Amino acid sequence: MEHLRQLTRRIVNRININLRGPKVDCGPYALELIPEEKFAQFYAFYGLSPDLPLHLKFKNSCLAGSYLLGRCTVEHSLIYKTDIRGDEFKRKGTHFDYEGLSIPLHHDEKVVIKDSFLIKTLVHNFSHDPENLEEFVIKNTLSLHHANIHGAPMEGAFLGPFATVDLTSLHDCVIGTFAYVQVGELSHQWIEPGMVWVRSEGSFDFRYRFPLEPLKKYIDMKPNERPTGMLFDFVESKKQEFESIYSRVQNQPPFSTKGASVSPYAVVKPKTLIGENVLVAQRAYVENSSLGRGSNAQENCYIIDSTLDGNNVTAHGGKIINSTLGQNVFVGFNAFVHGKPNAIITIGKDSIIMPHAVIDAQEPVTIPENTLVWGLVTCQKDLELNSVSLDKLAQVDGKWEQGSMVFQGHGKAFVEAFKHRITHILEANGAFFDGKDMGGHAQKGQDISFNIIQPYAEGPFRGMYPTMDIRHLVD
Amino acid sequence: MEHLRQLTRRIVNRININLRGPKVDCGPYALELIPEEKFAQFYAFYGLSPDLPLHLKFKNSCLAGSYLLGRCTVEHSLIYKTDIRGDEFKRKGTHFDYEGLSIPLHHDEKVVIKDSFLIKTLVHNFSHDPENLEEFVIKNTLSLHHANIHGAPMEGAFLGPFATVDLTSLHDCVIGTFAYVQVGELSHQWIEPGMVWVRSEGSFDFRYRFPLEPLKKYIDMKPNERPTGMLFDFVESKKQEFESIYSRVQNQPPFSTKGASVSPYAVVKPKTLIGENVLVAQRAYVENSSLGRGSNAQENCYIIDSTLDGNNVTAHGGKIINSTLGQNVFVGFNAFVHGKPNAIITIGKDSIIMPHAVIDAQEPVTIPENTLVWGLVTCQKDLELNSVSLDKLAQVDGKWEQGSMVFQGHGKAFVEAFKHRITHILEANGAFFDGKDMGGHAQKGQDISFNIIQPYAEGPFRGMYPTMDIRHLVD
């Protein structure tokens, strides 16, 4: 595996050059993090669908355990158990609107991953960089376990485990463990672990910093070590359940509810009810739960011993255990809604659990309807500082602090932006499909066929993949 | 599946143009032969090995259920459950010797399949056309079930079911059902069903014509119908056994005998013994049998309730049932050695069962050692007309007839050519591997990883495959 080893070192050096400003050495977080054997052990796969653009180009890369869909170029990179989901990329002929300008696209958007190392990362949504409409670039970037790169091109970035970069272009930035940013653009910044930051320039700014010591209980990472903490352990404990799925060529989805789609690469355990127009994405895990009409469980979600009433969004990496959710409840990226049999979490309809919120109930916790929840909540009382009624928030104009949360700007704009986005996600996933119109991923996902690609099993290129160019028959 | 239907018709028309001399319409043998649904049902797969050249180019083709290895270009073609085994193609830098000339190869040989329709065909060995050293061309060709294209480039050819073209270039030829030719070159000829013809220009000529009515009992094909007969039924009856193998991503070979290799895509049923240096190729089937040291079971072989003493070659498509074979027995292409529990076939050491021989024993049949057997044998007495001692044959010089067999030329040259070829096959397959040197397919095959490619599942391209270009990382 000499070649793979050299490639890893080369990527680390390139990233370190980009991050020489803040003097970051990402080597201890990348080199020897994954036992070399693992790179040769897992196959990669890609989806083929007549409804989606297709152009895959792989060169001098390792794709172990990764899934690719759409138009993706991967060069001089390691992508390990990573999903590149190109089904929401911008399409040729559509227009990108930016500050009153409307620019038509020359060609279908593609993601270009160069000189990067992505570990168990989800790359999804289209690039929101108005300067590069057709190319979603990820370059000189290291992203660690269960990070989300969501519509976020980046050059010279280091994302800690469970970090999420959402609709934000990054240039030479470090995004700490379990940090979440949705701020449009960032250059030469170091975002601390556990920071949650949502900003719309000139409109609002929401910031919350997770208390550092408690955060370590949930997720932490030291140089030269694997991540630790309850979040990481939880995900690791379910890993084996996926293995039997990946050992078969074609999996039959276990459900055939009208308008619903359960990925053949999802784990669905007994006593699960799937309503109409439900989407269960690949790498999602559902057990002993009821997913009401129009709900979706996105990649890396875990829904266990829970009831979701309907039109519930569980965003990428969201985890819901021993909980009861009313209609239209939104659970954000990597949120951990962790009830127990004797400490059920009940969430009223239309509520929003912020990305990277942790509700680790030590007693029954009830969240009223139409409520925004963030940060760390372990008991009912914690909600006093970590939640607000959306109606109340909508009335905020100016600066408003509560606990370690600081809000500035127009509360109404914040609430409306969130509501709008939730509706858009439901739409895109096909929640409102009426049997004819309003179809989304839940309906389209059924036509994807899965292709399996293997690395070199022996020799100096062991773990690396051949050079490939795969495109539609007529293109 | 409009596209696939148009493509089939286009291929048929092209072949018919090539075969307008003998006025052949291959349409009734190709159109609607395979239910359309089947083309979309089976995935294709290809092998990746650091030891073998790799360059796969697929364009406007259907590859359903096919396996590809090495350097293969497939354009505007349908290849259905067909194996393109490029592991014996000529390599860059090696020399091709022809009538005293020694020509070095510019680049690794590749097979180019254009405007052709191959059904359950095996393409193997390197091209023996001295005019095209680097390209093994198969163009405007239809080949039907269980045909073998062995080192035999062809343009404008129609091969009937179970036909074998061995080391012979074809131009505008029809090779009838169950015919076998190994004659160097053929142009504008129509080879009758059941013809077995081995010729070495200026040295010898062996011809045998299978009696037509009995042949139909074993294999026959009428226009607009599927093949019929015992050979076809036998193969069909084992089809299901392969299905579970193809539903898993990685199969573990069931044996780990020293120096031996059992393909993960072979079926090996209980009570089978695998000796050292044995090769069981993919799509081979072995049940309740013993394969002695250095034996090989090539593609589409079936070895059932039999004992092979060692260094036995069972060539592509050979079938051995209820039989006992001494050391070094060779069973040729598509030969059918069909013993029964009360009619065991015993074959003495060093004997040669000619390609396309049928020994369908109605009583116990014993073949002495060092014997050549051809044609149709159903009882001990049939051997009088259908066999000869190799020593006796080696003394023939001139014309010699026996039954419907006509031999002309030097018997010694014929016997020596055959013996030389058998030794070469054993060598190439690794029968003589001593733990260090003399390795062959049995030893190399272990490093191949298998990749799975799927057709379009929906839409007008249903059953067709995307455009692909796959090559080694460094090439």
JSON list of N, CA, C and O in Angstrom, two decimals, chain A residues 30 41 47 56 81 148 192 209 221 287 330 368 372 418 449 451-452:
[
{"chain": "A", "resi": 30, "resn": "ALA", "atom": "N", "xyz": [-5.05, 12.68, 10.47]},
{"chain": "A", "resi": 30, "resn": "ALA", "atom": "CA", "xyz": [-5.31, 11.98, 9.21]},
{"chain": "A", "resi": 30, "resn": "ALA", "atom": "C", "xyz": [-4.43, 10.74, 9.05]},
{"chain": "A", "resi": 30, "resn": "ALA", "atom": "O", "xyz": [-4.91, 9.66, 8.73]},
{"chain": "A", "resi": 41, "resn": "GLN", "atom": "N", "xyz": [-10.45, -2.99, 1.99]},
{"chain": "A", "resi": 41, "resn": "GLN", "atom": "CA", "xyz": [-11.46, -3.96, 2.44]},
{"chain": "A", "resi": 41, "resn": "GLN", "atom": "C", "xyz": [-12.86, -3.66, 1.90]},
{"chain": "A", "resi": 41, "resn": "GLN", "atom": "O", "xyz": [-13.65, -4.57, 1.71]},
{"chain": "A", "resi": 47, "resn": "GLY", "atom": "N", "xyz": [-24.48, 5.13, -8.19]},
{"chain": "A", "resi": 47, "resn": "GLY", "atom": "CA", "xyz": [-25.85, 4.96, -8.64]},
{"chain": "A", "resi": 47, "resn": "GLY", "atom": "C", "xyz": [-26.00, 5.35, -10.10]},
{"chain": "A", "resi": 47, "resn": "GLY", "atom": "O", "xyz": [-25.34, 6.26, -10.59]},
{"chain": "A", "resi": 56, "resn": "LEU", "atom": "N", "xyz": [-18.83, 10.23, -13.98]},
{"chain": "A", "resi": 56, "resn": "LEU", "atom": "CA", "xyz": [-17.92, 9.90, -12.89]},
{"chain": "A", "resi": 56, "resn": "LEU", "atom": "C", "xyz": [-16.51, 9.81, -13.45]},
{"chain": "A", "resi": 56, "resn": "LEU", "atom": "O", "xyz": [-16.27, 9.11, -14.45]},
{"chain": "A", "resi": 81, "resn": "LYS", "atom": "N", "xyz": [-15.76, 5.70, 2.98]},
{"chain": "A", "resi": 81, "resn": "LYS", "atom": "CA", "xyz": [-17.15, 5.56, 3.44]},
{"chain": "A", "resi": 81, "resn": "LYS", "atom": "C", "xyz": [-17.89, 6.88, 3.39]},
{"chain": "A", "resi": 81, "resn": "LYS", "atom": "O", "xyz": [-18.61, 7.26, 4.33]},
{"chain": "A", "resi": 148, "resn": "ASN", "atom": "N", "xyz": [-20.67, 16.83, 7.66]},
{"chain": "A", "resi": 148, "resn": "ASN", "atom": "CA", "xyz": [-21.56, 17.11, 6.53]},
{"chain": "A", "resi": 148, "resn": "ASN", "atom": "C", "xyz": [-21.01, 18.30, 5.75]},
{"chain": "A", "resi": 148, "resn": "ASN", "atom": "O", "xyz": [-20.75, 19.36, 6.32]},
{"chain": "A", "resi": 192, "resn": "GLU", "atom": "N", "xyz": [-14.56, 27.29, 16.72]},
{"chain": "A", "resi": 192, "resn": "GLU", "atom": "CA", "xyz": [-14.30, 26.45, 17.89]},
{"chain": "A", "resi": 192, "resn": "GLU", "atom": "C", "xyz": [-15.25, 25.24, 17.91]},
{"chain": "A", "resi": 192, "resn": "GLU", "atom": "O", "xyz": [-16.36, 25.30, 17.39]},
{"chain": "A", "resi": 209, "resn": "ARG", "atom": "N", "xyz": [-22.65, 28.57, 21.74]},
{"chain": "A", "resi": 209, "resn": "ARG", "atom": "CA", "xyz": [-21.43, 27.78, 21.93]},
{"chain": "A", "resi": 209, "resn": "ARG", "atom": "C", "xyz": [-21.72, 26.69, 22.96]},
{"chain": "A", "resi": 209, "resn": "ARG", "atom": "O", "xyz": [-22.11, 26.98, 24.09]},
{"chain": "A", "resi": 221, "resn": "MET", "atom": "N", "xyz": [-12.08, 14.61, 20.10]},
{"chain": "A", "resi": 221, "resn": "MET", "atom": "CA", "xyz": [-11.03, 13.98, 19.32]},
{"chain": "A", "resi": 221, "resn": "MET", "atom": "C", "xyz": [-9.69, 14.59, 19.67]},
{"chain": "A", "resi": 221, "resn": "MET", "atom": "O", "xyz": [-9.53, 15.81, 19.63]},
{"chain": "A", "resi": 287, "resn": "GLU", "atom": "N", "xyz": [-35.63, 1.51, 13.43]},
{"chain": "A", "resi": 287, "resn": "GLU", "atom": "CA", "xyz": [-35.96, 0.31, 14.21]},
{"chain": "A", "resi": 287, "resn": "GLU", "atom": "C", "xyz": [-37.16, 0.59, 15.12]},
{"chain": "A", "resi": 287, "resn": "GLU", "atom": "O", "xyz": [-37.19, 1.61, 15.82]},
{"chain": "A", "resi": 330, "resn": "PHE", "atom": "N", "xyz": [-39.01, 19.27, 12.85]},
{"chain": "A", "resi": 330, "resn": "PHE", "atom": "CA", "xyz": [-37.75, 19.21, 12.12]},
{"chain": "A", "resi": 330, "resn": "PHE", "atom": "C", "xyz": [-36.61, 18.92, 13.10]},
{"chain": "A", "resi": 330, "resn": "PHE", "atom": "O", "xyz": [-36.48, 19.59, 14.12]},
{"chain": "A", "resi": 368, "resn": "PRO", "atom": "N", "xyz": [-43.01, 22.00, 23.94]},
{"chain": "A", "resi": 368, "resn": "PRO", "atom": "CA", "xyz": [-44.30, 22.44, 23.39]},
{"chain": "A", "resi": 368, "resn": "PRO", "atom": "C", "xyz": [-44.23, 22.60, 21.87]},
{"chain": "A", "resi": 368, "resn": "PRO", "atom": "O", "xyz": [-43.15, 22.68, 21.30]},
{"chain": "A", "resi": 372, "resn": "LEU", "atom": "N", "xyz": [-38.43, 26.45, 19.18]},
{"chain": "A", "resi": 372, "resn": "LEU", "atom": "CA", "xyz": [-37.07, 26.26, 18.69]},
{"chain": "A", "resi": 372, "resn": "LEU", "atom": "C", "xyz": [-36.20, 25.78, 19.85]},
{"chain": "A", "resi": 372, "resn": "LEU", "atom": "O", "xyz": [-36.21, 26.39, 20.93]},
{"chain": "A", "resi": 418, "resn": "PHE", "atom": "N", "xyz": [-36.19, 29.51, 8.16]},
{"chain": "A", "resi": 418, "resn": "PHE", "atom": "CA", "xyz": [-36.19, 28.12, 8.61]},
{"chain": "A", "resi": 418, "resn": "PHE", "atom": "C", "xyz": [-37.41, 27.37, 8.09]},
{"chain": "A", "resi": 418, "resn": "PHE", "atom": "O", "xyz": [-37.32, 26.28, 7.55]},
{"chain": "A", "resi": 449, "resn": "SER", "atom": "N", "xyz": [-29.99, 2.09, -10.07]},
{"chain": "A", "resi": 449, "resn": "SER", "atom": "CA", "xyz": [-29.32, 0.80, -9.93]},
{"chain": "A", "resi": 449, "resn": "SER", "atom": "C", "xyz": [-27.90, 1.03, -9.42]},
{"chain": "A", "resi": 449, "resn": "SER", "atom": "O", "xyz": [-27.27, 2.03, -9.73]},
{"chain": "A", "resi": 451, "resn": "ASN", "atom": "N", "xyz": [-23.95, 0.07, -8.70]},
{"chain": "A", "resi": 451, "resn": "ASN", "atom": "CA", "xyz": [-22.80, -0.54, -9.34]},
{"chain": "A", "resi": 451, "resn": "ASN", "atom": "C", "xyz": [-21.64, -0.61, -8.36]},
{"chain": "A", "resi": 451, "resn": "ASN", "atom": "O", "xyz": [-21.44, 0.32, -7.59]},
{"chain": "A", "resi": 452, "resn": "ILE", "atom": "N", "xyz": [-20.91, -1.68, -8.43]},
{"chain": "A", "resi": 452, "resn": "ILE", "atom": "CA", "xyz": [-19.90, -1.93, -7.40]},
{"chain": "A", "resi": 452, "resn": "ILE", "atom": "C", "xyz": [-18.50, -1.88, -8.01]},
{"chain": "A", "resi": 452, "resn": "ILE", "atom": "O", "xyz": [-18.23, -2.52, -9.01]}
]
